[in-house]
PDB file of C-alpha atoms in Angstrom:
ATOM      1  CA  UNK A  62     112.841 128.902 112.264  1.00 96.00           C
ATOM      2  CA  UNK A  63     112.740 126.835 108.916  1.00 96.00           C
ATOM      3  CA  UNK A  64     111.178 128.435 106.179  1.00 98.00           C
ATOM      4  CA  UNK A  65     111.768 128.195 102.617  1.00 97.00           C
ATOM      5  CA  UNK A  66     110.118 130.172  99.763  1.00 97.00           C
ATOM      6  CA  UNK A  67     111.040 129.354  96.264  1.00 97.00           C
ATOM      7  CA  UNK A  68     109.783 130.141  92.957  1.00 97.00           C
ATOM      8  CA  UNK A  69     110.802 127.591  89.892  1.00 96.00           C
ATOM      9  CA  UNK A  70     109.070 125.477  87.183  1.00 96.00           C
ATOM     10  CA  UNK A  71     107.683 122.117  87.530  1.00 97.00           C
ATOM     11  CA  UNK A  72     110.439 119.536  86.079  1.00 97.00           C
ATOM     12  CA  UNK A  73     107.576 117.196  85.338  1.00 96.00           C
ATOM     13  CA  UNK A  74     103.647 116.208  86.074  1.00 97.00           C
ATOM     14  CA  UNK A  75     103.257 115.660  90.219  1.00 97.00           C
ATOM     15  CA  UNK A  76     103.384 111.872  91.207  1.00 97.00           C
ATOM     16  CA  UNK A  77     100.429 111.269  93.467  1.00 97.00           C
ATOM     17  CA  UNK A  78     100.069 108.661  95.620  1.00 96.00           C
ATOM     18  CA  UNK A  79      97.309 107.862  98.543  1.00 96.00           C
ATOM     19  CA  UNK A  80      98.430 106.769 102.399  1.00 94.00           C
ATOM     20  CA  UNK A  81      96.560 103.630 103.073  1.00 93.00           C
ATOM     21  CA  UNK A  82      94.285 103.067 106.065  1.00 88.00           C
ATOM     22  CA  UNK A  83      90.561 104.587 106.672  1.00 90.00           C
ATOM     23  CA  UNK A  84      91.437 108.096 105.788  1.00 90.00           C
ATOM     24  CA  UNK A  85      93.731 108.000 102.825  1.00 92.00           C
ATOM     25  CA  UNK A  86      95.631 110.641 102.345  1.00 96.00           C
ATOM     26  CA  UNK A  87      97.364 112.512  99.119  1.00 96.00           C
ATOM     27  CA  UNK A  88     100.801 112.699  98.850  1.00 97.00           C
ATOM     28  CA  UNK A  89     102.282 114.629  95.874  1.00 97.00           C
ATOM     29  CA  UNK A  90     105.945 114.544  94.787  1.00 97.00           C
ATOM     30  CA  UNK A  91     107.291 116.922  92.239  1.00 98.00           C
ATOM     31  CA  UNK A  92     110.634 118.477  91.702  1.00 97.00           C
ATOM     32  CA  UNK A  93     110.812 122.612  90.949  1.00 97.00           C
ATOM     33  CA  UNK A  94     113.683 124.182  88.377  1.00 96.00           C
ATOM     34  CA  UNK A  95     114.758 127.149  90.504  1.00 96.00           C
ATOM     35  CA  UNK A  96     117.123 129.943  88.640  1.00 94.00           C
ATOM     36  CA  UNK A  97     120.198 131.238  90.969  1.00 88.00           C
ATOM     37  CA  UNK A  98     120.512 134.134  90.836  1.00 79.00           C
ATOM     38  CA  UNK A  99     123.852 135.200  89.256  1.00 68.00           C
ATOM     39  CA  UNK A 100     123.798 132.485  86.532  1.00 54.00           C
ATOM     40  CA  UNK A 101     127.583 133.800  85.288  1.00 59.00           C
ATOM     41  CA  UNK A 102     128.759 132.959  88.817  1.00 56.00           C
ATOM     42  CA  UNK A 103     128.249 128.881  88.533  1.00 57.00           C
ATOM     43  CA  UNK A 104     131.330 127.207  89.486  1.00 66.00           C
ATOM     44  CA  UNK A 105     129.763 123.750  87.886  1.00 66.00           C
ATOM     45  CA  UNK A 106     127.962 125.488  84.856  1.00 69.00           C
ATOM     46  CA  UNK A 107     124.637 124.599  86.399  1.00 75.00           C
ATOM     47  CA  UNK A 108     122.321 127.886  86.070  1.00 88.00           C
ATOM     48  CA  UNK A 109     118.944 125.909  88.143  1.00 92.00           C
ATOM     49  CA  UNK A 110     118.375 123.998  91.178  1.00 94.00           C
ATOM     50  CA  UNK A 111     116.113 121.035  91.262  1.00 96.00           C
ATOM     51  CA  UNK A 112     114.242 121.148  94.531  1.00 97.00           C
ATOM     52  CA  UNK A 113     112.175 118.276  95.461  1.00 97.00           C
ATOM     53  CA  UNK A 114     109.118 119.287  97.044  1.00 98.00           C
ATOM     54  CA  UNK A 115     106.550 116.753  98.862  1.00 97.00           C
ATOM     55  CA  UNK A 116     103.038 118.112  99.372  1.00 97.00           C
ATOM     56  CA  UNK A 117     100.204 116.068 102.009  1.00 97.00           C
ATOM     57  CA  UNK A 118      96.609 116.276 102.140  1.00 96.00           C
ATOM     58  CA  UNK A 119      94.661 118.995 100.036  1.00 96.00           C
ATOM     59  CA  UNK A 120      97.538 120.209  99.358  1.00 96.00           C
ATOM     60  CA  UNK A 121      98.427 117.184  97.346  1.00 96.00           C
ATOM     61  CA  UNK A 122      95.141 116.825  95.836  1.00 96.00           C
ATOM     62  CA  UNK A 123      96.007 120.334  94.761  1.00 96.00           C
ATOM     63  CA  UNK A 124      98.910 119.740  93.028  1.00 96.00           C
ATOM     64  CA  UNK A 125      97.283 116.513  91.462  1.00 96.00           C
ATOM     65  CA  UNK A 126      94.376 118.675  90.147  1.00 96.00           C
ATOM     66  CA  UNK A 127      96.002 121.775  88.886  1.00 95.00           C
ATOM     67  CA  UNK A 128     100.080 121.411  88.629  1.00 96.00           C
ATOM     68  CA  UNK A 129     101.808 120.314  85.397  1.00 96.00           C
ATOM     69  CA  UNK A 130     105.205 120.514  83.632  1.00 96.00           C
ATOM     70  CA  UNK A 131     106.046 123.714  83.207  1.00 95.00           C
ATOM     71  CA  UNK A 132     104.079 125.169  85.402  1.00 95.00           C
ATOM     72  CA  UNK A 133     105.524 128.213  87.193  1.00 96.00           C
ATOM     73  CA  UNK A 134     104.942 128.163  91.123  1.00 96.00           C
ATOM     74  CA  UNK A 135     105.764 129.918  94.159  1.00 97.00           C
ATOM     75  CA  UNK A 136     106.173 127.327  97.343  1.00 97.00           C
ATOM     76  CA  UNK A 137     106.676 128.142 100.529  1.00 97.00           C
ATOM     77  CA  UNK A 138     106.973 125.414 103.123  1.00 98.00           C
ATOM     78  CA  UNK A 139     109.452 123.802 105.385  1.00 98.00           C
ATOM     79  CA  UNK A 140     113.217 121.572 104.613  1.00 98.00           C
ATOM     80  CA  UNK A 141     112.785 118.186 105.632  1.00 97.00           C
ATOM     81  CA  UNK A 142     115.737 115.512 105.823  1.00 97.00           C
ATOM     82  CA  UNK A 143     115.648 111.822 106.575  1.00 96.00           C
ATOM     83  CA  UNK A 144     117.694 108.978 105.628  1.00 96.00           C
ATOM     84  CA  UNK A 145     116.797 105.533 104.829  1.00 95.00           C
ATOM     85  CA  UNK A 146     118.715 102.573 103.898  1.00 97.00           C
ATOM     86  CA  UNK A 147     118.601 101.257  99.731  1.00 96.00           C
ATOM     87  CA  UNK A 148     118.158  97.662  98.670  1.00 97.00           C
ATOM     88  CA  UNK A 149     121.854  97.406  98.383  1.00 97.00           C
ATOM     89  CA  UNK A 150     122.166  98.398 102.045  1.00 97.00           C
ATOM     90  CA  UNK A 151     123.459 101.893 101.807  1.00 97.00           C
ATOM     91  CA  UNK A 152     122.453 104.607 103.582  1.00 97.00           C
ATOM     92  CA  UNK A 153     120.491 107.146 101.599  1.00 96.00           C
ATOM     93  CA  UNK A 154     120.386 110.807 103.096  1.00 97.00           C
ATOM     94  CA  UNK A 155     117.410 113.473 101.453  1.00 95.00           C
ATOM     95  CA  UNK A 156     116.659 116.628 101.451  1.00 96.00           C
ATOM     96  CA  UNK A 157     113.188 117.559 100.475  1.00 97.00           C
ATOM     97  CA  UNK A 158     110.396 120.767 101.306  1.00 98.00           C
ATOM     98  CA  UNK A 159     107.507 120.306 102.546  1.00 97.00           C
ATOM     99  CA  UNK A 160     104.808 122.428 101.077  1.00 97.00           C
ATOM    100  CA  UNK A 161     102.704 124.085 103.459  1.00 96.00           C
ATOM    101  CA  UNK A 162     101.183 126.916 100.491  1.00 96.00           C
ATOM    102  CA  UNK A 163     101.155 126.438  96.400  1.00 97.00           C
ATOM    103  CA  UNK A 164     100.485 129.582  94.313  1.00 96.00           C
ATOM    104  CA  UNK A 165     100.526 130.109  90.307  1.00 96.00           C
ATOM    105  CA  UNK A 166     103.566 132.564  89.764  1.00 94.00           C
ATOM    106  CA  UNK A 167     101.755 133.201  86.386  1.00 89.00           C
ATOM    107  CA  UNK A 168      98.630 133.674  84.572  1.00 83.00           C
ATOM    108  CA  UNK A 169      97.526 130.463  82.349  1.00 74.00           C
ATOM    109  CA  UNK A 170      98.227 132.442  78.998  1.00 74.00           C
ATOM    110  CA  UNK A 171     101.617 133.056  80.241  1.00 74.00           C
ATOM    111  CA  UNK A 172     102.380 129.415  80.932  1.00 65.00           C
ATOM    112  CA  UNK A 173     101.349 128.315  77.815  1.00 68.00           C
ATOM    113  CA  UNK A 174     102.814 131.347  75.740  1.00 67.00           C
ATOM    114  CA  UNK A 175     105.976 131.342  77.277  1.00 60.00           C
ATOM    115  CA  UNK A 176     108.249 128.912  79.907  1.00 50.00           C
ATOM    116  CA  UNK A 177     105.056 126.351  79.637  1.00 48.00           C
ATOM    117  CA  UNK A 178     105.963 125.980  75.751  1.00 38.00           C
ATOM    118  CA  UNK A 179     109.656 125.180  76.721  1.00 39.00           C
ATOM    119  CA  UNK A 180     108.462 122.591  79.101  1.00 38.00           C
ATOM    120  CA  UNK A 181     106.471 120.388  76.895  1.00 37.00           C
ATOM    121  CA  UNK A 182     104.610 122.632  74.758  1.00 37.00           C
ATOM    122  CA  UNK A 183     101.249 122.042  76.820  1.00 36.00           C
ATOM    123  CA  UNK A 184      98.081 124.926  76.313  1.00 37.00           C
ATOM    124  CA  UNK A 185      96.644 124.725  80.033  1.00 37.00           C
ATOM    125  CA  UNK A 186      93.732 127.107  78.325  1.00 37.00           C
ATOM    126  CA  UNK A 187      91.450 124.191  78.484  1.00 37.00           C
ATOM    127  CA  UNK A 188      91.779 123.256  82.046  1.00 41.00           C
ATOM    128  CA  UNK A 189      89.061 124.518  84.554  1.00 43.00           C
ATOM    129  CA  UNK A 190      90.682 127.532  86.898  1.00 44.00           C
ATOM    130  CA  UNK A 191      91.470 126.605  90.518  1.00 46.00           C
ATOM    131  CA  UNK A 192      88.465 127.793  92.871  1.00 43.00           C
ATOM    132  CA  UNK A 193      89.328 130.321  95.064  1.00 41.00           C
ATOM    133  CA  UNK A 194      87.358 130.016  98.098  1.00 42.00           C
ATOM    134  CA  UNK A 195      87.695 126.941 100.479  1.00 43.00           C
ATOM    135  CA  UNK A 196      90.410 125.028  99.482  1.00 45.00           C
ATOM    136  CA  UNK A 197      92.926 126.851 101.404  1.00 45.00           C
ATOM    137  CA  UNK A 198      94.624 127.913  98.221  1.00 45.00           C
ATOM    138  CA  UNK A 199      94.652 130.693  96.248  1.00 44.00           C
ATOM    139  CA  UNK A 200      92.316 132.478  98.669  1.00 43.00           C
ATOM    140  CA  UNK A 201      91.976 136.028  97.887  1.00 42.00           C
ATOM    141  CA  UNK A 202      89.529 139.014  99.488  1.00 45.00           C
ATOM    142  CA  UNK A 203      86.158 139.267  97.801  1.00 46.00           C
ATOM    143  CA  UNK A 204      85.745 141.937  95.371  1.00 46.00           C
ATOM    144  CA  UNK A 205      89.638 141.889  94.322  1.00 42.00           C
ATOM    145  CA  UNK A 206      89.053 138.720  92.062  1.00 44.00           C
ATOM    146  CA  UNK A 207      88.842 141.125  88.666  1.00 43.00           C
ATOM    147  CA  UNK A 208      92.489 142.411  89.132  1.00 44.00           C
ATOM    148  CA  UNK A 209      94.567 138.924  89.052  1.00 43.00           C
ATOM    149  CA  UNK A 210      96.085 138.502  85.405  1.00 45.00           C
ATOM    150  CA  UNK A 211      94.976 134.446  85.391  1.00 44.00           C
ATOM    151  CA  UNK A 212      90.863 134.942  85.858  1.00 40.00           C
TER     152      UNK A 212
END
């Protein structure tokens, strides 16, 4: 089984690109800041992790819509390596998840009050909320809607 479910910070806005052909496709890039756990333990003096996540389809149009720097996630999805070969003719091995579900780990307020201000400062208060019905994310039972911290 390979399943991976992380919780970090965006390092910086998603990079968005579209496949080409008749049905173009989004395909997000972003990179997540993800705590260890045990941050006195570091052999290197790193505390974080910076996973590089890729995200296809709505699921990229997601991330273009709604994810920014600072913005604390939970990602589950699947590791992915490949290889390919640079312009100077080395091989180049990655390591990358695939997101197959993006949730907000925090309200809006939150964000902006707290790690959102320490990534860039940004109030996401302005921003329209993410619809929760149809999109595939976010989807929650009717009638629960009034108990979630972000609405």
């Amino acid at each position: 089984m390979n399943k991976v479910i992380l919780m970090g910070r965006l390092t910086r806005d998603p990079e968005v690109r579209y496949s080409q052909g008749e049905n173009a496709m989004a395909i997000a890039r972003y990179s997540l800041a993800v705590d260890r756990r045990g941050r006195g333990n570091s052999q290197d003096g790193q505390t974080a992790d910076f996973i590089n996540i890729v995200a296809f389809g709505k699921s990229g149009e997601f991330a273009e819509k709604y994810l920014r720097k600072g913005t604390k996630l939970v990602v589950t999805g699947r590791i992915q390596t490949g290889s390919y070969t640079n312009k100077d003719g080395v091989k180049v091995y990655t390591t990358e998840v695939v997101a197959e579900d993006q949730e907000f780990a925090e309200s809006k307020n939150a964000s902006a009050n707290n790690g959102g201000a320490s990534f860039g400062g940004n109030n996401y208060s302005n921003e329209p909320a993410p619809s929760a019905a149809g999109d595939g994310f976010m989807n929650i039972p009717d009638g629960i809607d009034e108990e979630l911290p972000f609405n």
